[in-house]
């Protein structure tokens, strides 16, 4: 079995093919293969030059990041990328890189260690390591500034921006764009190349050190603002500045130190976990990769409210024609206006090309909406009876092979399927508001949902550029099921002495995009009230009444009412409500609820541990395929910071025994709400990481 690097000769040119599917990642074996190829090139007088290229769909798309977590945990020695890069760069014969596909991270670094670079049209080049909590660790921060100029290099490295082959040519990062056969042209280039040209010897494009700090209008504040709390982008800035200030070898040593600091840090572990978690969600038990998905040629959206409009925009932006039906004329007209505005906004921001979106028809009857539809999505009021009647009507008027989907956020998909004669074609498609922006789509699998229907839903998600996570059909699915106890704690703490602002800041200062109380105001406290009442009816252990019930009874349902936990001005900017604190105290006094001082740490423990414990419970019930799916749900749909890896990864970072101790104490003190999940307890006892748990 040949290794992942295969050499062959074309008379005096040594062809070096990297063949390490799926993305030709730089593994230890690939590095060893390149070392051997350099030895072969140096050892034969018949070889005048070498060409390195990638087999399959891309040149090297980066280092094999699966190798990194064991290194970070000290279980494996650091990979010395530079030994191989320096062997390539110091070969006494020209080495030409033939680039195609996505030349990223270690792939671009290998290309820059070569003496010349040729790219095929459509090639993407970049150093996106900061998105994994890392910085380039194979000389990229020292070579890219020397080839592309320090300013553009800093933007590419500190912000993780990629560029195309045309810009790369203009910058001087590559020497030519292939017009025909990439490898053949690289071979011809190698033949004509008189001598090696080491990247490390270029200094002309480096700015002088004094100006280095403010190059490309990117400074420490800009980087820190774009990547709040994250360490890698600032480390990248320091490494690029080192290229401007130090001789090459010293700059390389600076990069190596900073790379290792990032790799050993918690953020790289979290972001690498998030990277692979987002790719794991496509693997669904019982769904074979070859299961045929149905092409969605036309979608019918039933309901012209906020969600219906957002869903329609998501389909239209993906080029799918939509017919939207609402019983109310005013709602139809409002929907038409709103969708037009949204699409114009997407076009003006360059998010979609003019004329690329699907056509929208607003119709007055469900029959018209249903005509020719391959998928119908209902987005009507969150009431089981209303949704059932919509499904019955759709079942009667849509083509027999049309899929029927509900956008419900909590209701029973099997119950809706039972209202039709086609339960195998019924699925939940839970979009998150704003539906044309939020990446998450919960695909809820009913008892009778067929593999074809599921495969179609997943293929549709990809076409809508969404991250689909498959959920079982249990109340609240994954996201909302976990969100309820998380918010339950936030509300309780706000009535036990912590101000609403302190509760929310305890979480936003930890990295959450929004605090739990502010989210309630955004979505509507009445929506959460309905959700928790249904949950209590289904046996979840929540308080029969909370202060949010009082707010709802006073009509203070959040942003839409101008008041909830906060007051809102006309632009929905939140303002503290000075009277609220007094009302909460009166409410608490009337119910004998003790008041006390809360630390942010304890607020986070109570809210996040409730979230994590509920996640472990739903895993026990088989609602999700694997723990990392929950992390994807929270990162893509609930503003959980990716550089913390999601709730289940966070549980491992905090330490399951620590969490179990807190849960056990609170369970003894406060009862079943805090019952520790069996799965979490088991993982705590056995020392197993819960984030790697899979069914
Ligand atoms: N390492 C290991 N596996 C990888 C990988 C990588 N770098 N990139 C992709 N895969 C796997 C992925 O898990 C999936 O596996 C399959 O390839 C297809 O990926 C030293 C330190 C290249 C644009 O950050 O951006 O170099 O699920 O589903 O949509 O300085 O993958 O099939 O089993 O995403 O066509 C820097 C990361 C690394 C690029 C392709 N490189 N990858 O997208 O396919 S750090 C990156 C991507 C580094 C050096 C530093 C994308 C892609 P499976 P996919 P895709």
XYZ file of C-alpha atoms in Angstrom, residues 6-663:
658
model
C 3.859 9.211 -4.391
C 6.749 10.314 -6.633
C 7.215 9.718 -10.320
C 9.459 11.149 -13.004
C 8.790 13.105 -16.122
C 12.363 12.973 -17.433
C 14.268 15.538 -15.289
C 11.247 16.653 -13.304
C 10.257 14.827 -10.124
C 6.454 14.742 -9.728
C 5.387 14.602 -6.080
C 1.689 13.737 -5.641
C 0.031 14.091 -2.240
C -2.854 11.645 -2.023
C -4.416 11.786 1.455
C -8.218 11.946 1.100
C -10.486 13.695 1.739
C -8.573 16.995 1.758
C -4.899 15.955 1.487
C -4.386 17.128 5.079
C -0.786 17.390 6.240
C -0.462 14.372 8.518
C 2.762 13.025 10.006
C 2.777 10.478 7.174
C 2.447 13.182 4.508
C 5.283 15.166 6.093
C 7.449 12.033 6.141
C 6.562 11.411 2.487
C 7.595 14.934 1.533
C 10.856 14.546 3.428
C 11.565 11.368 1.471
C 10.694 13.091 -1.804
C 13.100 15.939 -1.028
C 15.796 13.382 -0.279
C 15.070 11.666 -3.610
C 15.232 15.023 -5.455
C 18.496 15.996 -3.759
C 20.045 12.598 -4.269
C 19.742 12.307 -8.046
C 21.665 14.378 -10.559
C 19.057 13.428 -13.174
C 16.459 15.441 -11.304
C 16.607 19.136 -12.174
C 13.439 20.314 -10.429
C 10.290 19.106 -8.645
C 6.543 19.735 -8.821
C 4.268 19.140 -5.811
C 0.542 18.716 -6.462
C -2.545 17.241 -4.801
C -4.635 14.316 -5.964
C -8.414 14.626 -5.964
C -10.397 17.828 -5.507
C -7.820 19.962 -3.764
C -4.190 20.642 -2.949
C -3.439 20.392 0.788
C -6.318 22.037 2.703
C -4.434 22.260 5.961
C -2.708 20.282 8.662
C -4.616 17.236 9.881
C -6.295 18.875 12.849
C -7.452 15.519 14.202
C -3.860 15.182 15.378
C -3.940 18.315 17.502
C -6.081 17.594 20.586
C -3.804 14.680 21.706
C -0.807 17.004 21.302
C -2.555 19.744 23.286
C -3.309 17.200 26.034
C 0.373 16.247 26.094
C -0.358 12.728 24.846
C 1.746 13.149 21.658
C 4.843 15.217 20.775
C 4.434 18.435 18.813
C 4.552 18.031 15.029
C 7.581 19.837 13.560
C 6.120 21.243 10.370
C 9.085 23.545 9.854
C 11.569 20.711 9.440
C 9.763 19.654 6.287
C 9.048 23.182 5.074
C 12.709 24.088 5.438
C 13.769 20.936 3.553
C 11.536 21.993 0.662
C 12.705 25.600 0.731
C 16.392 24.681 1.075
C 16.388 22.106 -1.724
C 19.079 23.265 -4.121
C 16.697 22.729 -7.077
C 13.499 24.610 -8.054
C 10.305 23.277 -6.452
C 7.000 24.356 -8.036
C 3.640 24.006 -6.242
C 0.677 23.220 -8.530
C -2.373 24.536 -6.644
C -6.089 23.812 -6.990
C -9.151 23.635 -4.746
C -8.807 25.032 -1.234
C -5.180 25.761 -0.408
C -5.545 26.542 3.278
C -3.426 26.608 6.414
C -0.556 24.177 6.169
C -1.380 23.765 2.476
C -0.603 27.387 1.709
C 2.425 27.192 3.981
C 3.745 24.230 1.996
C 3.114 26.166 -1.213
C 5.057 29.154 0.160
C 7.950 26.926 1.200
C 8.131 25.966 -2.489
C 10.024 28.346 -4.775
C 7.231 28.980 -7.298
C 3.458 28.590 -7.294
C 0.947 28.065 -10.101
C -2.783 27.952 -9.407
C -5.725 26.677 -11.405
C -8.699 29.013 -11.925
C -11.097 28.839 -8.954
C -8.408 28.166 -6.379
C -8.954 29.550 -2.878
C -5.963 30.431 -0.728
C -5.877 31.365 2.942
C -4.614 30.938 6.480
C -7.875 30.391 8.406
C -6.182 28.923 11.476
C -7.657 31.594 13.779
C -11.048 29.991 13.146
C -9.659 26.939 14.911
C -8.158 28.984 17.731
C -4.702 28.601 16.215
C -2.243 30.593 14.151
C -0.204 29.296 11.189
C 2.432 26.978 12.644
C 4.469 26.112 9.531
C 6.008 29.461 8.668
C 2.913 31.131 7.255
C 3.186 34.247 9.422
C 6.770 34.728 8.205
C 6.459 33.805 4.526
C 3.052 35.279 3.644
C 4.102 38.866 4.531
C 7.202 38.388 2.344
C 5.136 37.281 -0.645
C 1.838 39.172 -0.317
C 2.952 42.191 1.669
C 2.598 42.566 5.438
C -0.700 44.462 5.265
C -2.707 41.924 3.255
C -0.960 39.087 5.074
C -2.136 40.449 8.407
C -5.741 40.627 7.213
C -5.565 37.082 5.880
C -3.925 35.674 9.005
C -5.514 37.676 11.847
C -9.007 37.630 10.321
C -8.801 34.269 8.558
C -9.807 35.809 5.214
C -9.327 33.721 2.058
C -8.527 35.083 -1.414
C -8.875 33.823 -5.001
C -6.117 33.022 -7.475
C -6.467 36.346 -9.311
C -5.791 38.424 -6.184
C -3.038 36.005 -5.242
C -1.400 36.688 -8.622
C -1.749 40.455 -8.213
C -0.241 40.283 -4.726
C 2.668 38.159 -5.930
C 1.643 35.199 -3.773
C 1.541 33.019 -6.889
C 3.515 33.287 -10.123
C 0.929 32.230 -12.691
C -2.644 31.060 -13.220
C -2.855 27.885 -15.277
C -4.788 28.176 -18.511
C -4.889 24.469 -19.294
C -3.489 21.398 -17.601
C -2.283 22.501 -14.175
C 0.384 19.867 -13.599
C 1.625 20.022 -17.181
C 2.058 23.780 -16.918
C 3.785 23.408 -13.569
C 6.186 20.922 -15.136
C 6.948 23.365 -17.965
C 7.430 26.130 -15.397
C 9.846 23.897 -13.472
C 11.814 23.141 -16.630
C 12.299 26.834 -17.325
C 13.060 27.801 -13.718
C 16.764 28.518 -13.539
C 17.211 28.294 -9.797
C 15.387 27.991 -6.485
C 13.983 31.250 -5.094
C 13.593 30.973 -1.308
C 10.650 32.903 0.118
C 12.584 33.643 3.297
C 15.039 35.745 1.254
C 12.333 38.260 0.244
C 12.132 41.227 2.567
C 11.093 43.910 0.129
C 7.400 43.635 0.963
C 7.819 43.937 4.704
C 6.983 47.322 6.144
C 9.571 48.812 8.452
C 9.029 47.897 12.123
C 7.986 51.373 13.211
C 4.918 51.302 10.973
C 4.314 47.593 11.483
C 1.877 48.028 14.347
C -0.634 49.992 12.330
C -0.341 48.215 8.964
C -3.445 47.603 6.820
C -5.559 49.731 9.202
C -5.732 46.613 11.377
C -4.565 47.228 14.901
C -4.931 45.476 18.182
C -8.315 47.085 18.927
C -9.722 46.158 15.520
C -8.671 42.542 15.880
C -9.795 42.365 19.503
C -13.191 43.865 18.580
C -13.832 41.467 15.707
C -12.751 38.397 17.698
C -13.884 39.389 21.228
C -12.212 37.253 23.945
C -10.296 35.165 21.413
C -6.534 34.866 21.809
C -5.421 33.466 18.433
C -6.079 36.585 16.327
C -3.943 38.698 18.674
C -1.227 36.045 18.629
C -1.418 36.133 14.822
C -0.922 39.897 14.914
C 2.178 39.478 17.087
C 3.574 36.791 14.786
C 3.156 38.922 11.675
C 4.733 41.891 13.475
C 7.670 39.611 14.297
C 8.095 39.056 10.551
C 8.507 42.815 10.157
C 10.897 43.221 13.062
C 13.079 40.098 13.289
C 15.330 38.021 11.012
C 13.480 35.057 9.456
C 14.677 32.324 11.858
C 13.890 34.461 14.926
C 10.477 35.280 13.468
C 9.910 31.575 12.905
C 10.786 30.874 16.531
C 8.318 33.540 17.648
C 5.617 31.958 15.511
C 6.391 28.505 16.924
C 6.097 29.779 20.495
C 2.810 31.569 19.825
C 1.425 28.585 17.866
C 2.146 26.212 20.719
C 0.607 28.596 23.267
C -2.597 28.697 21.207
C -2.601 24.952 20.623
C -2.254 24.225 24.349
C -5.026 26.721 25.179
C -8.735 25.917 25.783
C -9.983 27.910 22.800
C -8.251 25.773 20.172
C -9.668 22.621 21.768
C -13.141 24.170 21.737
C -12.987 25.464 18.164
C -11.549 22.210 16.804
C -14.312 20.348 18.657
C -16.872 22.727 17.079
C -15.341 22.206 13.629
C -15.707 18.437 13.738
C -19.048 18.600 15.559
C -20.533 20.579 12.661
C -19.374 17.866 10.277
C -20.577 14.999 12.403
C -24.226 16.132 12.375
C -24.642 14.892 8.793
C -24.087 11.309 9.960
C -27.530 10.063 11.047
C -28.232 6.559 12.360
C -30.304 4.499 9.962
C -29.773 6.936 7.107
C -27.498 5.540 4.416
C -25.367 8.110 2.560
C -26.852 6.844 -0.724
C -30.515 7.423 0.329
C -31.981 9.475 -2.509
C -33.084 12.978 -1.566
C -35.956 14.565 -3.463
C -35.269 17.835 -5.340
C -37.449 20.666 -3.963
C -38.630 22.501 -7.076
C -41.289 24.611 -5.404
C -42.168 25.309 -1.767
C -45.524 26.295 -0.315
C -45.324 28.335 2.878
C -48.477 28.438 4.962
C -48.587 31.467 7.268
C -47.424 34.985 6.536
C -46.228 35.927 10.021
C -42.632 36.531 11.091
C -41.559 32.918 10.720
C -43.433 32.339 7.457
C -41.786 35.392 5.920
C -38.337 34.402 7.151
C -38.712 30.855 5.870
C -39.943 32.141 2.523
C -36.851 34.380 2.294
C -34.578 31.468 3.111
C -36.064 29.433 0.249
C -36.133 32.350 -2.190
C -32.515 33.292 -1.407
C -31.565 29.706 -2.299
C -33.308 30.118 -5.667
C -36.374 28.032 -4.770
C -39.729 29.385 -6.013
C -42.231 29.986 -3.188
C -45.984 30.374 -2.970
C -47.066 31.861 0.312
C -50.609 31.607 1.644
C -52.225 33.353 4.564
C -55.970 33.492 5.229
C -55.791 37.218 6.038
C -55.379 39.692 3.173
C -53.566 42.180 5.418
C -51.089 39.464 6.399
C -50.541 38.555 2.747
C -49.841 42.172 1.812
C -47.552 42.702 4.803
C -45.692 39.511 3.976
C -45.186 40.565 0.359
C -43.740 43.918 1.444
C -41.543 42.441 4.140
C -40.143 39.683 1.901
C -39.384 42.157 -0.878
C -37.539 44.413 1.580
C -35.559 41.510 2.980
C -34.527 40.253 -0.460
C -33.505 43.781 -1.512
C -31.456 43.995 1.664
C -29.732 40.701 0.935
C -28.944 41.907 -2.602
C -27.617 45.276 -1.451
C -25.361 43.524 1.087
C -24.094 41.218 -1.672
C -25.447 38.183 0.151
C -27.349 37.111 -3.012
C -26.881 38.100 -6.646
C -29.664 40.207 -8.240
C -32.110 37.954 -10.062
C -30.708 34.783 -8.493
C -33.511 34.373 -5.988
C -36.628 32.325 -6.559
C -39.963 33.833 -7.608
C -42.546 34.640 -4.926
C -46.289 34.224 -5.397
C -48.679 35.321 -2.672
C -51.945 33.423 -3.028
C -55.419 33.607 -1.520
C -56.185 29.917 -1.219
C -54.296 26.924 0.089
C -55.132 25.097 -3.155
C -53.177 27.675 -5.130
C -50.261 27.384 -2.695
C -50.318 23.613 -2.924
C -50.362 23.398 -6.730
C -47.111 21.867 -7.922
C -45.493 22.072 -4.490
C -42.858 19.454 -3.671
C -42.725 20.699 -0.071
C -45.235 22.542 2.090
C -44.083 24.199 5.329
C -46.618 25.389 7.860
C -45.636 28.333 10.017
C -48.940 29.159 11.670
C -49.635 29.945 15.336
C -47.989 27.515 17.785
C -51.192 25.676 18.654
C -51.567 21.918 18.136
C -55.206 22.066 17.019
C -54.554 24.811 14.472
C -51.502 23.002 13.112
C -53.388 19.734 12.863
C -56.136 21.364 10.802
C -53.531 22.914 8.484
C -51.932 19.504 7.971
C -55.316 17.941 7.225
C -56.009 20.636 4.643
C -52.558 20.317 3.077
C -52.958 16.563 2.906
C -56.098 17.068 0.861
C -54.774 19.614 -1.644
C -51.038 18.976 -2.148
C -49.649 16.476 -4.665
C -49.473 12.970 -3.174
C -45.659 12.990 -3.120
C -45.365 16.468 -1.566
C -43.519 16.529 1.763
C -45.349 18.177 4.659
C -43.221 20.011 7.225
C -44.037 21.882 10.388
C -41.993 24.759 11.733
C -43.206 23.969 15.225
C -40.658 24.635 17.969
C -41.998 22.096 20.441
C -45.175 20.292 19.333
C -45.576 16.578 18.612
C -44.712 15.784 14.991
C -46.345 12.338 15.241
C -49.623 13.986 16.177
C -49.420 16.216 13.113
C -48.444 13.261 10.921
C -51.481 11.350 12.191
C -53.687 14.087 10.752
C -52.520 13.085 7.250
C -52.551 9.994 5.034
C -48.806 10.381 4.430
C -47.013 10.207 7.838
C -43.873 8.925 6.080
C -43.658 12.279 4.289
C -44.084 14.395 7.430
C -41.063 16.002 9.118
C -40.350 18.896 11.472
C -38.299 21.776 10.072
C -37.710 24.029 13.046
C -36.209 27.277 11.758
C -34.738 29.859 14.122
C -35.680 33.497 13.825
C -34.635 35.353 11.716
C -35.098 32.263 9.554
C -33.196 33.636 6.556
C -30.148 34.380 8.728
C -29.859 31.829 11.563
C -27.782 28.844 10.419
C -29.482 26.232 12.615
C -32.304 24.030 11.392
C -33.663 21.355 13.717
C -34.928 18.480 11.566
C -37.439 16.582 13.695
C -37.849 12.943 12.804
C -41.325 11.503 13.456
C -41.939 7.830 14.191
C -42.926 7.231 10.579
C -40.714 9.791 8.815
C -39.124 7.845 5.959
C -35.365 7.849 5.242
C -36.091 9.563 1.904
C -37.978 12.353 3.682
C -35.139 12.749 6.171
C -32.527 12.724 3.403
C -34.538 15.344 1.525
C -34.724 17.564 4.622
C -30.954 17.315 5.128
C -30.227 18.027 1.465
C -32.617 20.995 1.624
C -30.775 22.333 4.680
C -27.495 22.223 2.764
C -29.130 24.050 -0.163
C -30.465 26.690 2.247
C -26.882 26.924 3.630
C -28.091 25.838 7.033
C -26.629 23.445 9.577
C -29.218 20.744 10.139
C -29.322 18.778 13.368
C -31.668 15.781 13.541
C -33.827 15.638 16.659
C -36.154 12.974 17.967
C -39.774 13.883 18.486
C -39.763 14.827 22.176
C -41.094 18.020 23.667
C -38.849 20.995 22.904
C -36.676 18.811 20.615
C -33.050 19.732 21.461
C -32.613 23.506 21.672
C -35.767 24.584 23.462
C -35.788 21.483 25.654
C -32.456 22.601 27.083
C -33.281 26.294 26.987
C -36.284 25.978 29.322
C -34.412 24.923 32.493
C -31.626 27.381 31.610
C -34.162 30.238 31.534
C -36.084 28.797 34.491
C -32.965 29.336 36.599
C -32.389 32.827 35.220
C -35.934 33.871 36.156
C -35.658 32.290 39.606
C -32.366 34.054 40.348
C -33.877 37.364 39.203
C -36.579 36.931 41.843
C -34.060 35.972 44.529
C -32.129 39.228 44.614
C -30.081 39.479 41.406
C -31.080 42.292 39.048
C -32.129 41.235 35.516
C -29.076 43.055 34.160
C -26.731 41.138 36.477
C -28.294 37.814 35.461
C -27.887 38.588 31.773
C -24.401 40.076 32.141
C -23.198 37.023 34.041
C -23.769 35.115 30.798
C -22.909 37.757 28.172
C -19.650 38.549 29.969
C -18.885 34.836 29.669
C -19.448 34.913 25.897
C -23.174 34.262 25.288
C -24.547 36.519 22.532
C -27.586 37.458 24.666
C -28.641 36.977 28.283
C -31.490 34.555 29.010
C -33.885 37.266 30.188
C -33.192 39.464 27.165
C -33.843 36.452 24.919
C -37.222 36.076 26.624
C -38.030 39.686 25.781
C -36.861 39.155 22.188
C -38.924 35.993 21.506
C -41.852 37.076 23.670
C -42.431 36.133 27.323
C -45.876 34.868 26.319
C -44.258 32.349 23.940
C -42.080 30.984 26.727
C -45.086 30.979 29.076
C -47.020 28.711 26.689
C -43.959 26.498 26.338
C -43.421 26.051 30.063
C -47.123 25.405 30.747
C -47.114 22.606 28.168
C -43.872 21.289 29.659
C -45.390 21.229 33.143
C -48.426 19.403 31.720
C -46.027 16.835 30.250
C -44.385 16.324 33.628
C -41.355 18.610 33.576
C -40.529 19.949 37.030
C -40.966 23.702 36.661
C -42.543 26.152 39.108
C -46.302 26.493 38.532
C -45.935 30.279 38.453
C -42.982 32.643 37.978
C -42.546 36.383 37.864
C -42.773 36.163 34.090
C -46.435 35.201 34.483
C -46.957 38.491 36.280
C -45.235 40.374 33.481
C -47.389 38.595 30.892
C -50.596 39.360 32.826
C -49.590 43.041 32.753
C -49.040 42.815 28.997
C -45.303 43.298 29.443
C -44.408 40.482 27.049
C -41.078 41.878 25.924
C -39.772 43.876 22.966
C -43.011 43.644 20.969
C -44.865 45.278 23.900
C -42.128 47.820 24.656
C -41.594 46.286 28.081
C -40.656 42.993 29.670
C -37.584 42.451 31.822
C -36.382 45.698 30.276
C -38.070 48.771 28.791
C -37.596 49.247 25.042
C -37.503 52.469 23.041
C -38.906 52.802 19.518
C -35.736 51.218 18.154
C -36.116 48.319 20.610
C -33.039 49.452 22.559
C -33.215 47.943 26.066
C -33.367 50.346 29.013
C -33.369 49.306 32.680
C -36.833 49.453 34.256
C -36.360 51.281 37.551
C -39.723 50.120 38.927
C -39.145 46.500 38.098
C -36.747 45.828 40.986
C -39.372 47.099 43.468
C -42.092 44.987 41.831
C -39.878 41.913 41.983
C -39.173 42.498 45.670
C -42.888 42.880 46.387
C -43.599 39.731 44.401
C -40.896 37.812 46.312
C -42.052 39.156 49.696
C -45.591 38.093 48.928
C -44.401 34.540 48.345
C -41.753 34.291 51.019
C -38.944 34.077 48.473
C -35.683 34.992 50.260
C -33.453 37.649 48.702
C -29.657 37.427 48.663
C -26.526 38.609 46.911
C -25.505 36.576 43.834
C -22.072 36.186 42.276
C -21.784 35.959 38.493
C -20.024 32.634 38.957
C -22.996 31.185 40.823
C -25.459 32.600 38.284
C -23.496 30.838 35.558
C -23.342 27.604 37.537
C -27.083 27.508 38.135
C -28.052 28.423 34.559
C -25.378 26.510 32.611
C -25.475 23.382 34.783
C -29.258 23.210 34.318
C -28.673 23.511 30.548
C -25.992 20.796 30.551
C -27.996 18.418 32.757
C -31.048 18.685 30.487
C -28.798 17.995 27.518
C -27.539 14.831 29.173
C -31.130 13.789 29.950
C -32.253 14.137 26.328
C -29.230 12.119 25.222
C -30.320 9.355 27.601
C -33.764 9.450 25.955
C -32.246 9.113 22.480
C -33.502 12.502 21.318
C -30.105 13.321 19.778
C -27.538 11.144 17.991
C -24.502 12.403 19.896
C -23.527 14.981 22.504
C -21.664 17.164 20.022
C -24.957 17.663 18.138
C -26.145 19.638 21.171
C -23.039 21.790 20.932
C -23.831 22.504 17.269
C -27.422 23.436 18.167
C -26.242 25.917 20.777
C -23.424 27.430 18.741
C -25.491 27.764 15.547
C -28.858 28.619 17.070
C -28.533 30.067 20.568
C -25.492 32.342 20.496
C -23.251 30.032 22.515
C -19.624 31.053 21.815
C -17.906 28.576 19.435
C -14.594 29.297 21.223
C -16.133 27.614 24.263
C -17.184 24.598 22.167
C -20.849 24.391 23.190
C -22.535 23.277 26.433
C -21.389 19.642 26.411
C -17.764 20.534 25.616
C -17.988 23.140 28.375
C -19.167 20.436 30.769
C -15.918 18.543 30.177
C -13.878 21.713 30.609
C -15.598 22.584 33.917
C -15.287 18.954 35.021
C -18.202 16.534 35.293
C -17.481 15.718 38.980
C -17.752 19.447 39.799
C -21.077 19.670 37.983
C -22.364 16.466 39.563
C -21.529 17.755 43.057
C -23.507 20.968 42.469
C -26.444 19.104 40.918
